[in-house]
CSV table of C-alpha atoms in Angstrom, one decimal:
chain,number,residue,atom,x,y,z
A,1,MET,CA,26.0,-26.7,-14.0
A,2,SER,CA,26.8,-23.3,-12.4
A,3,GLN,CA,25.5,-20.1,-13.7
A,4,PRO,CA,28.0,-17.7,-15.3
A,5,ALA,CA,29.1,-14.8,-13.2
A,6,PRO,CA,27.4,-11.5,-13.9
A,7,ALA,CA,29.3,-9.0,-16.1
A,8,SER,CA,31.2,-6.4,-14.3
A,9,GLY,CA,28.9,-3.7,-13.0
A,10,ALA,CA,25.8,-6.0,-13.1
A,11,SER,CA,24.0,-6.3,-9.8
A,12,GLN,CA,23.0,-9.6,-8.3
A,13,ILE,CA,20.1,-7.8,-6.5
A,14,ASP,CA,18.3,-7.2,-9.8
A,15,THR,CA,18.0,-10.9,-10.9
A,16,VAL,CA,19.0,-14.2,-9.4
A,17,GLY,CA,18.7,-17.1,-11.8
A,18,ARG,CA,15.4,-16.9,-13.5
A,19,GLY,CA,13.6,-14.7,-11.0
A,20,LEU,CA,14.0,-11.5,-9.0
A,21,SER,CA,15.9,-11.5,-5.8
A,22,GLY,CA,14.0,-11.6,-2.5
A,23,TRP,CA,15.6,-8.2,-1.8
A,24,VAL,CA,13.4,-6.6,-4.5
A,25,PRO,CA,10.3,-6.4,-2.3
A,26,ARG,CA,12.4,-5.0,0.5
A,27,ILE,CA,13.6,-2.3,-1.9
A,28,MET,CA,10.0,-1.6,-2.8
A,29,VAL,CA,9.2,-1.2,0.9
A,30,ALA,CA,12.0,1.3,1.3
A,31,ALA,CA,11.0,3.2,-1.9
A,32,ALA,CA,7.3,3.5,-0.8
A,33,ALA,CA,8.4,4.4,2.7
A,34,GLY,CA,10.7,7.1,1.3
A,35,GLY,CA,7.8,8.5,-0.7
A,36,ILE,CA,5.6,8.6,2.5
A,37,VAL,CA,8.3,10.3,4.5
A,38,ALA,CA,8.9,12.8,1.7
A,39,VAL,CA,5.2,13.7,1.4
A,40,LEU,CA,4.9,14.1,5.2
A,41,MET,CA,8.0,16.3,5.3
A,42,ALA,CA,6.8,18.4,2.4
A,43,ASN,CA,3.6,19.1,4.2
A,44,GLY,CA,4.9,20.2,7.6
A,45,ILE,CA,5.3,17.1,9.6
A,46,GLY,CA,8.5,17.3,11.5
A,47,GLY,CA,10.1,16.9,14.9
A,48,ALA,CA,9.1,14.0,17.1
A,49,ALA,CA,6.3,12.9,14.8
A,50,LEU,CA,8.6,12.6,11.8
A,51,ALA,CA,11.2,10.8,13.9
A,52,LEU,CA,8.7,8.2,15.0
A,53,VAL,CA,7.6,7.7,11.4
A,54,VAL,CA,11.2,7.3,10.3
A,55,LEU,CA,12.0,4.9,13.1
A,56,ALA,CA,8.9,2.8,12.2
A,57,VAL,CA,9.9,2.9,8.6
A,58,VAL,CA,13.4,1.7,9.3
A,59,LEU,CA,12.0,-1.2,11.4
A,60,SER,CA,9.6,-2.0,8.7
A,61,VAL,CA,12.3,-2.3,6.0
A,62,ALA,CA,14.4,-4.5,8.4
A,63,MET,CA,11.5,-6.6,9.6
A,64,PRO,CA,8.6,-6.4,7.2
A,65,SER,CA,6.5,-9.1,8.9
A,66,SER,CA,6.7,-7.4,12.3
A,67,PRO,CA,4.1,-5.0,13.8
A,68,ALA,CA,6.2,-2.0,12.6
A,69,PRO,CA,4.3,-1.6,9.2
A,70,THR,CA,1.1,-1.3,11.2
A,71,LEU,CA,2.7,1.4,13.3
A,72,VAL,CA,3.7,3.3,10.1
A,73,LEU,CA,0.1,3.1,8.8
A,74,VAL,CA,-1.2,4.4,12.2
A,75,LEU,CA,1.4,7.2,12.3
A,76,VAL,CA,0.7,8.3,8.8
A,77,GLY,CA,-3.1,8.4,9.5
A,78,LEU,CA,-2.5,10.5,12.6
A,79,SER,CA,-0.1,12.8,10.7
A,80,VAL,CA,-2.8,13.4,8.1
A,81,LEU,CA,-5.3,14.1,10.9
A,82,VAL,CA,-3.0,16.6,12.5
A,83,LEU,CA,-2.4,18.4,9.2
A,84,GLY,CA,-6.2,19.1,9.1
A,85,ARG,CA,-6.3,19.3,5.3
A,86,ASP,CA,-9.2,18.5,3.1
A,87,PRO,CA,-9.4,14.8,2.6
A,88,LEU,CA,-9.3,15.3,-1.2
A,89,ALA,CA,-6.2,17.5,-1.1
A,90,GLY,CA,-3.2,16.5,-3.2
A,91,PRO,CA,-0.9,15.3,-0.4
A,92,VAL,CA,-3.6,13.2,1.1
A,93,LEU,CA,-4.4,11.6,-2.2
A,94,ALA,CA,-0.7,11.1,-2.9
A,95,LEU,CA,-0.4,9.2,0.4
A,96,ILE,CA,-3.1,6.7,-0.5
A,97,PRO,CA,-1.2,4.7,-3.2
A,98,LEU,CA,2.1,5.1,-1.3
A,99,VAL,CA,0.6,3.7,1.9
A,100,HIS,CA,-1.1,0.9,-0.1
A,101,LEU,CA,2.1,0.1,-1.9
A,102,PHE,CA,4.0,0.1,1.4
A,103,HIS,CA,1.4,-2.3,2.9
A,104,VAL,CA,1.5,-4.7,-0.1
A,105,SER,CA,5.3,-4.6,-0.3
A,106,CYS,CA,5.6,-5.4,3.4
A,107,ALA,CA,3.3,-8.3,3.0
A,108,ILE,CA,5.3,-9.8,0.1
A,109,ALA,CA,8.6,-9.0,1.7
A,110,GLY,CA,7.5,-10.6,4.9
A,111,THR,CA,6.6,-13.9,3.3
A,112,LEU,CA,9.7,-14.2,1.1
A,113,PRO,CA,13.2,-14.9,2.6
A,114,ALA,CA,15.7,-12.3,1.6
A,115,LYS,CA,17.9,-14.9,-0.2
A,116,SER,CA,15.0,-16.4,-2.2
A,117,ARG,CA,13.8,-15.9,-5.8
A,118,VAL,CA,10.5,-14.7,-7.0
A,119,HIS,CA,9.3,-14.9,-10.5
A,120,LEU,CA,7.5,-11.9,-12.0
A,121,SER,CA,4.5,-14.1,-12.8
A,122,ALA,CA,4.0,-14.6,-9.0
A,123,LEU,CA,3.7,-10.9,-8.6
A,124,ARG,CA,1.2,-10.4,-11.4
A,125,THR,CA,-1.9,-11.1,-9.3
A,126,PRO,CA,-0.9,-8.7,-6.4
A,127,ALA,CA,0.0,-6.0,-9.0
A,128,LEU,CA,-3.3,-6.3,-10.8
A,129,ARG,CA,-5.2,-6.2,-7.5
A,130,PHE,CA,-3.2,-3.1,-6.5
A,131,VAL,CA,-4.0,-1.4,-9.7
A,132,ALA,CA,-7.7,-2.3,-9.5
A,133,ILE,CA,-8.0,-1.1,-5.9
A,134,GLN,CA,-6.2,2.2,-6.7
A,135,ALA,CA,-8.5,2.7,-9.7
A,136,GLY,CA,-11.5,2.2,-7.5
A,137,VAL,CA,-10.2,4.5,-4.8
A,138,LEU,CA,-9.4,7.2,-7.4
A,139,ALA,CA,-12.9,6.8,-8.9
A,140,LEU,CA,-14.4,7.1,-5.4
A,141,ALA,CA,-12.4,10.2,-4.7
A,142,GLY,CA,-13.5,11.7,-7.9
A,143,LEU,CA,-17.2,11.0,-7.1
A,144,LEU,CA,-16.7,12.5,-3.6
A,145,ALA,CA,-15.2,15.6,-5.1
A,146,LEU,CA,-18.5,16.1,-7.0
A,147,VAL,CA,-20.7,15.8,-3.9
A,148,ARG,CA,-21.6,19.0,-2.0
A,149,VAL,CA,-20.2,19.1,1.4
A,150,ASP,CA,-22.9,21.2,3.1
A,151,HIS,CA,-25.8,19.0,2.2
A,152,VAL,CA,-26.0,15.3,1.5
A,153,THR,CA,-29.2,14.1,-0.2
A,154,ALA,CA,-31.2,11.1,0.9
A,155,PRO,CA,-30.7,9.2,-2.4
A,156,LEU,CA,-26.9,9.5,-1.9
A,157,GLU,CA,-27.1,8.2,1.6
A,158,ILE,CA,-29.3,5.3,0.4
A,159,LEU,CA,-26.8,4.5,-2.3
A,160,ALA,CA,-23.9,4.6,0.2
A,161,LEU,CA,-25.7,2.2,2.5
A,162,ALA,CA,-26.5,-0.1,-0.4
A,163,GLY,CA,-22.8,0.0,-1.4
A,164,LEU,CA,-21.8,-0.8,2.1
A,165,ALA,CA,-24.2,-3.7,2.3
A,166,ALA,CA,-22.9,-5.0,-1.1
A,167,VAL,CA,-19.4,-4.9,0.2
A,168,ALA,CA,-20.4,-6.8,3.4
A,169,PHE,CA,-22.2,-9.5,1.4
A,170,LEU,CA,-19.2,-9.8,-1.0
A,171,MET,CA,-16.8,-10.2,2.0
A,172,ILE,CA,-19.1,-12.9,3.6
A,173,TRP,CA,-19.3,-14.7,0.2
A,174,LEU,CA,-15.5,-14.6,-0.2
A,175,ILE,CA,-14.9,-15.9,3.3
A,176,TYR,CA,-17.3,-18.8,3.0
A,177,ARG,CA,-16.4,-19.7,-0.6
A,178,ALA,CA,-12.8,-20.7,0.5
């Protein structure tokens, strides 16, 4: 039995059957990329650097599973480096979730054909992981904002090394668990 035609004005991009269209992750890639470009433009990145970022963004939206998203990440990192701002400045902190959303959206869009359907329940785990990682990054940024820049105490260095060791052991455990 065929599905009824959508009412006039309704978009087939929003939903297809019981799930979202495969175009939705590509639209998320474009939205995150637009936010990245806007933040870079608002903070003085222009000329050839901005043109390279925009070219890589366009390629990423068209081909999300290509090396173009990696190029975007590298170019954004270099742009932040050229800006020479404080790592805890607003624009730098705004780029963190945008770049992460861009990366996650490219990963999802790269695995789904454009004409496919994806149910919201399939996106729940990546969304929860995204929120958890961003909460951790924000908490870490808040902790770093409290640390004095001119002098790092020995207990803080030991705590950082212990945290790094814990992350390494967690990664090894996750790799060998599978």
